[in-house]
Coordinates of C-alpha atoms and ligand atoms in Angstrom, one line a residue:
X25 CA -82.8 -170.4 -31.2
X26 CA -81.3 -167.4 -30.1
X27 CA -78.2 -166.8 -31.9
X28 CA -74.9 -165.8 -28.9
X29 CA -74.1 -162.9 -28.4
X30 CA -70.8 -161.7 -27.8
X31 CA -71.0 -159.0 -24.8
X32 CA -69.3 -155.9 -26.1
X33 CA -65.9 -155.0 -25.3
X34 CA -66.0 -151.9 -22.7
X35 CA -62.7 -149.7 -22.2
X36 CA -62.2 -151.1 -18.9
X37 CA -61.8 -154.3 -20.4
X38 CA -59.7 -153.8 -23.1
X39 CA -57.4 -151.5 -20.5
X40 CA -57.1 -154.4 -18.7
X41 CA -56.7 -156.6 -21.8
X42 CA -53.7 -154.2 -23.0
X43 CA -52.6 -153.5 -19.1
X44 CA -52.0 -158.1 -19.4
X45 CA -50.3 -157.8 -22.9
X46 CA -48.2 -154.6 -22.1
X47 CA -46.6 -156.8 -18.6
X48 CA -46.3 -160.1 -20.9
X49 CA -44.5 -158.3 -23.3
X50 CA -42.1 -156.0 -20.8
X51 CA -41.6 -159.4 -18.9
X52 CA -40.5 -160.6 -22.3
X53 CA -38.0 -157.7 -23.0
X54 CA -36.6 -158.4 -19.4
X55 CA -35.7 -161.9 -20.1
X56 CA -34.1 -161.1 -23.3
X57 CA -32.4 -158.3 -21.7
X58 CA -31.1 -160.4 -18.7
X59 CA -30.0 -163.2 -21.2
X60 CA -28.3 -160.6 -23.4
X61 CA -26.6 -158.7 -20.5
X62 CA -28.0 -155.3 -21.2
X63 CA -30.4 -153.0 -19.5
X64 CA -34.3 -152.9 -20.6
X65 CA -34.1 -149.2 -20.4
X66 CA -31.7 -148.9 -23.4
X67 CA -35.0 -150.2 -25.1
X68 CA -38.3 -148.1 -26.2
X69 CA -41.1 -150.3 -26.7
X70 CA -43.3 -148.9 -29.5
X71 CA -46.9 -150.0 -29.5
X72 CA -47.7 -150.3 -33.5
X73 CA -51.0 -150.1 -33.8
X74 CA -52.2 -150.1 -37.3
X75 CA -55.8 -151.4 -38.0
X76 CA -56.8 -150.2 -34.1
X77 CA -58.9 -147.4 -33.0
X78 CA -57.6 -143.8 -31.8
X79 CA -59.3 -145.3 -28.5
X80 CA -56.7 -148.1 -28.2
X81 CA -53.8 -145.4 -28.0
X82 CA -56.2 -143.4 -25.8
X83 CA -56.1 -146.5 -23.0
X84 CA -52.0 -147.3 -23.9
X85 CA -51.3 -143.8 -23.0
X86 CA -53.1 -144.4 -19.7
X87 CA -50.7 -147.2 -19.4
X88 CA -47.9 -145.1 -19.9
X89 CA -46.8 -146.2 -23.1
X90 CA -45.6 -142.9 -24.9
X91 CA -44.6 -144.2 -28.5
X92 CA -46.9 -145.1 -31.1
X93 CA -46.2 -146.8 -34.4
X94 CA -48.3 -146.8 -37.6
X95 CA -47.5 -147.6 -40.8
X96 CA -50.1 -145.6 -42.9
X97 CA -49.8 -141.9 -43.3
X98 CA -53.9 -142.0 -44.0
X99 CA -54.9 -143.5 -40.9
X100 CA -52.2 -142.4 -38.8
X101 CA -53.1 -138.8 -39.6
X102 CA -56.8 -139.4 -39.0
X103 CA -56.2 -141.2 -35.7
X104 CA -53.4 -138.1 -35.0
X105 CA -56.7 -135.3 -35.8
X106 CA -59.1 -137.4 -33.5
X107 CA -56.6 -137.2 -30.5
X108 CA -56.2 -133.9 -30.9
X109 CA -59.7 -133.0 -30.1
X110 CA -59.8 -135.8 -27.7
X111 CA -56.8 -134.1 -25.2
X112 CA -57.5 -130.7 -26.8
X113 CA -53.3 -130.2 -27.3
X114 CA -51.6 -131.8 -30.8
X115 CA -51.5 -135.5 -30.2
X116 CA -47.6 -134.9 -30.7
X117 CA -47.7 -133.4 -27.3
X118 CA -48.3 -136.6 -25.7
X119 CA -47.3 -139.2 -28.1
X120 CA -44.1 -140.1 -30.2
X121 CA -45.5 -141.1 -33.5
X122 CA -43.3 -143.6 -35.2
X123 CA -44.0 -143.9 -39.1
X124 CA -42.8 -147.4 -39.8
X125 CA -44.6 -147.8 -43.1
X126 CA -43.6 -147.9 -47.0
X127 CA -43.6 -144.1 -47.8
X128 CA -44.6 -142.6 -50.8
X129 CA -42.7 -138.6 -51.6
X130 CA -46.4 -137.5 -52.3
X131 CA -46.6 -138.1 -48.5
X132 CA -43.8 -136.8 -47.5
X133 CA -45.0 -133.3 -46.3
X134 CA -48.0 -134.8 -43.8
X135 CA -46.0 -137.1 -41.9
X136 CA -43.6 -135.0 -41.5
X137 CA -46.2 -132.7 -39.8
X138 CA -46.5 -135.2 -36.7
X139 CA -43.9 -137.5 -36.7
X140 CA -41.4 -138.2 -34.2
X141 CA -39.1 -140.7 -36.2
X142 CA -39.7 -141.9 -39.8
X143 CA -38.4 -145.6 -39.8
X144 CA -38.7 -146.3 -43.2
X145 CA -36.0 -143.5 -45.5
X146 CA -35.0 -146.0 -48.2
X147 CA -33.7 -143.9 -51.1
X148 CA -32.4 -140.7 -51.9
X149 CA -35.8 -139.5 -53.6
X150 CA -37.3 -139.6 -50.1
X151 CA -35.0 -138.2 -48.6
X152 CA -35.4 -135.1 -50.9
X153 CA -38.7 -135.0 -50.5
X154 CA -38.4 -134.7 -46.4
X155 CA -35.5 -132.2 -47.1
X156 CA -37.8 -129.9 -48.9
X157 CA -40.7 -130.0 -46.3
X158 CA -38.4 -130.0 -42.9
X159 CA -35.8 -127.4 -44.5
X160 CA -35.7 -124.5 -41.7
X161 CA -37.2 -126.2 -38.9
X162 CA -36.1 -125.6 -35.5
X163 CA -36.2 -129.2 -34.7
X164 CA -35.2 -131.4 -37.4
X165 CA -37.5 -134.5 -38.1
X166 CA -35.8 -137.8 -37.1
X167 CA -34.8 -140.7 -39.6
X168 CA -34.0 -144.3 -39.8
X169 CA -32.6 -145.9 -43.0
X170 CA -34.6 -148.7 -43.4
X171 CA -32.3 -152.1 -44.7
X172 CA -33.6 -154.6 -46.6
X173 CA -32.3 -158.4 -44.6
X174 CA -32.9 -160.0 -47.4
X175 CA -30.5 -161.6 -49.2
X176 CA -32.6 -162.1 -52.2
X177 CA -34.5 -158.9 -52.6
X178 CA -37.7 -159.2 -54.3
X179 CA -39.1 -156.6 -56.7
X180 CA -41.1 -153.8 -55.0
X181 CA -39.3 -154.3 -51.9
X182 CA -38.9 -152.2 -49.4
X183 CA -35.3 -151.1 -47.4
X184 CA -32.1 -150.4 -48.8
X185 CA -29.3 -152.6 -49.2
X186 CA -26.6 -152.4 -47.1
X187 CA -24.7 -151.1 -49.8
X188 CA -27.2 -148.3 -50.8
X189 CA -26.9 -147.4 -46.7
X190 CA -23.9 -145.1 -46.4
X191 CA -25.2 -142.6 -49.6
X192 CA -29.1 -142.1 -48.3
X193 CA -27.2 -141.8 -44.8
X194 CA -25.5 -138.7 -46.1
X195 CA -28.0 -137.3 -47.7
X196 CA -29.8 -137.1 -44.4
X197 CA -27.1 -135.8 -42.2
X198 CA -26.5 -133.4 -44.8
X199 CA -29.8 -132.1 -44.6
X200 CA -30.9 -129.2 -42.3
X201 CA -34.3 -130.2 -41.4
X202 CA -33.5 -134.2 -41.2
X203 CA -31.4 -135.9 -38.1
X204 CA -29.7 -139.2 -39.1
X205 CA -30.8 -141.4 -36.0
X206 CA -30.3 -145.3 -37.3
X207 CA -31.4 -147.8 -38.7
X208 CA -34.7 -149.8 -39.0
X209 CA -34.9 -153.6 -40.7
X210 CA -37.7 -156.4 -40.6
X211 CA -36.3 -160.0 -40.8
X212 CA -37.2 -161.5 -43.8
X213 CA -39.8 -164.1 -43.9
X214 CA -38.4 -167.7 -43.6
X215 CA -35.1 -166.9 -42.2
X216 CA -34.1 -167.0 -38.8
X217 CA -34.2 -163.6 -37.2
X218 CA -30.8 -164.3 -35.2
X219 CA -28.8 -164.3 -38.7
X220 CA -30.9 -161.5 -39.9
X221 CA -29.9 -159.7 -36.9
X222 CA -26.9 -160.2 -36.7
X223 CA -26.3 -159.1 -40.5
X224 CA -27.9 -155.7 -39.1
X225 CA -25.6 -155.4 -36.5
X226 CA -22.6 -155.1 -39.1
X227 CA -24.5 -152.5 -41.1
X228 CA -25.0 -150.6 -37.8
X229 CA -21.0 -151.0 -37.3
X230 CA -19.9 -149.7 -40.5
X231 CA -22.6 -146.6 -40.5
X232 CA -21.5 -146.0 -36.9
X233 CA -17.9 -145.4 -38.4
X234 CA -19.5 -142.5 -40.1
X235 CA -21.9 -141.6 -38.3
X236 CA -21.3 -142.4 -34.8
X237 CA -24.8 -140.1 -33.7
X238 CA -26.5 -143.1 -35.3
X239 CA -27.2 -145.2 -32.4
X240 CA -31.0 -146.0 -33.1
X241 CA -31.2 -150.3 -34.2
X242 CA -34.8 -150.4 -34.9
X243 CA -35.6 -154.0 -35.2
X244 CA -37.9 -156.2 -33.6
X245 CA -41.7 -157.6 -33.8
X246 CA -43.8 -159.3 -31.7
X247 CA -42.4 -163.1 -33.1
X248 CA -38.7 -161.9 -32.7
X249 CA -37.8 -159.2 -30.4
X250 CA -35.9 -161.6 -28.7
X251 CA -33.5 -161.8 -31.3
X252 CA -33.4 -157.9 -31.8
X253 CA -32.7 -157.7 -28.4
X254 CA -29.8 -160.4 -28.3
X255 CA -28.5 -158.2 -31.2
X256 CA -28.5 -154.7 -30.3
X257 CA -31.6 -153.2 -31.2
X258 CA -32.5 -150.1 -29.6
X259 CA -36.2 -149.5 -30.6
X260 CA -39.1 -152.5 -30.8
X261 CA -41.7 -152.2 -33.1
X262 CA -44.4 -154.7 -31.3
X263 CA -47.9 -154.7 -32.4
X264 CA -49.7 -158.0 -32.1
X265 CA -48.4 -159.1 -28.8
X266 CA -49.6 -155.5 -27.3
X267 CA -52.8 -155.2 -29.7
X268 CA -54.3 -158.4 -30.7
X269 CA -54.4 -159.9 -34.0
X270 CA -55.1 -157.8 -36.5
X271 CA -58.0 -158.6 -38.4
X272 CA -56.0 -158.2 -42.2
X273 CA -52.5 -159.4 -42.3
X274 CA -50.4 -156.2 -43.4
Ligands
PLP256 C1 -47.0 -154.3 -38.4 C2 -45.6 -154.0 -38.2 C3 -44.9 -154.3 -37.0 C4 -45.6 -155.0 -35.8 O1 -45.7 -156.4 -36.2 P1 -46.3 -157.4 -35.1 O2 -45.9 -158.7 -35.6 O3 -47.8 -157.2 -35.0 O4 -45.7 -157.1 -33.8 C5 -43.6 -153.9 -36.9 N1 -42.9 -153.3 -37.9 C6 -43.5 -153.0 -39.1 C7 -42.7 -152.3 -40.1 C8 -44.9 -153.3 -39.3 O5 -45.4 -153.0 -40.4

């Protein structure tokens, strides 16, 4: 017997396989929005996509999705050197890279060199570290403190705690080449995202007190951007709703 054969996948498919996901999920932010009385354009929708090819953010910028998440400074710099032979520009041109990813200081100098925001500043090393490779740019590099929801950090965690949040905050807004923008968090697993939410709303409060430029609230996936929504968040960080599963959980 012949074994099936699974027709291959050509771009016009998977456009209109992302062109379906990208309405689904916008019809998604609408409801939420409408429930929550705000406005969908106070949100940006960011399309993570970490495991997926450079092609993928090819067809989503066809779409006119302009802000791009990955969580990897390895394969977001490759994917960021393919596009810019693609379109023949820097890929930063036409896309809004969003490093959302654990971030090692080591790294600190090459994402810096294409990013748009970095979501995840969670201590003061790093913050050093993007001090010394941003200091004396004409357009400082955006940054989120990341917190840590979780009420019982494990080790090797990643985020601050609220109560780390005001001293890496400094340290950024006292940094030339860095812009304090917000916040980013990830609701912990087996909590409900509402409460977890809703404890990032009062961090976003008491920075705000401080810092009142601040207004990013990155929070949000494709399981709970309702909840981010209901609670203030600014910025979405959807990847599976838009994408696809992803062939390795990450
Ligand atoms: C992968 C990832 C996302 C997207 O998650 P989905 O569940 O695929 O929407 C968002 N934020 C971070 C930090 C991620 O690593």
């Amino acid at each position: 017997m012949t074994p099936a054969v699974t027709p291959a996948v050509t771009p016009a498919d998977r456009q209109r396989e992302l062109a379906a996901n990208l309405k689904s999920v916008w019809a998604r932010v609408e409801k939420a929005c409408s429930d929550a009385g705000r406005s969908p354009s106070e949100l940006t929708l960011i399309a993570v996509t970490k495991t997926f090819p450079a092609s993928d953010i090819e067809l989503l910028t066809e779409l006119g999705v302009s802000d791009i998440g990955e969580n990897r400074d390895q394969e977001a710099s490759a994917k960021v050197a393919q596009l810019s032979v693609e379109w023949n520009e820097p890929a930063q041109e036409r896309v809004r890279w969003h490093f959302i990813g654990a971030l090692q200081t080591n790294k600190a100098r090459s994402v810096a060199g294409y990013a748009h925001l970095v979501h995840s500043v969670d201590r003061p090393r790093l913050v050093h570290a993007l001090a010394a490779v941003t200091e004396g740019r004409a357009t400082p590099l955006g940054c989120l403190v990341q917190v840590d929801l979780d009420p019982s950090p494990r080790p090797g965690r990643s985020g601050a705690s609220a109560a780390e949040v005001p001293a890496i905050a400094d340290a950024i807004a006292a940094s030339s080449g860095l812009e304090l923008r917000g916040l980013m968090a990830v609701a912990p697993l087996g909590e409900d995202p509402w409460r977890a939410f809703e404890r990032l709303a009062e961090v976003t409060a008491t920075l705000r007190r401080d810092h009142p430029e601040a207004t990013v609230v990155s929070a949000g996936m494709s399981g709970d951007l309702e909840a981010a929504v209901a609670n203030g968040a600014t910025h979405l960080r959807v990847g599976a709703a838009l994408l696809g599963s992803r062939p390795h959980a990450r």
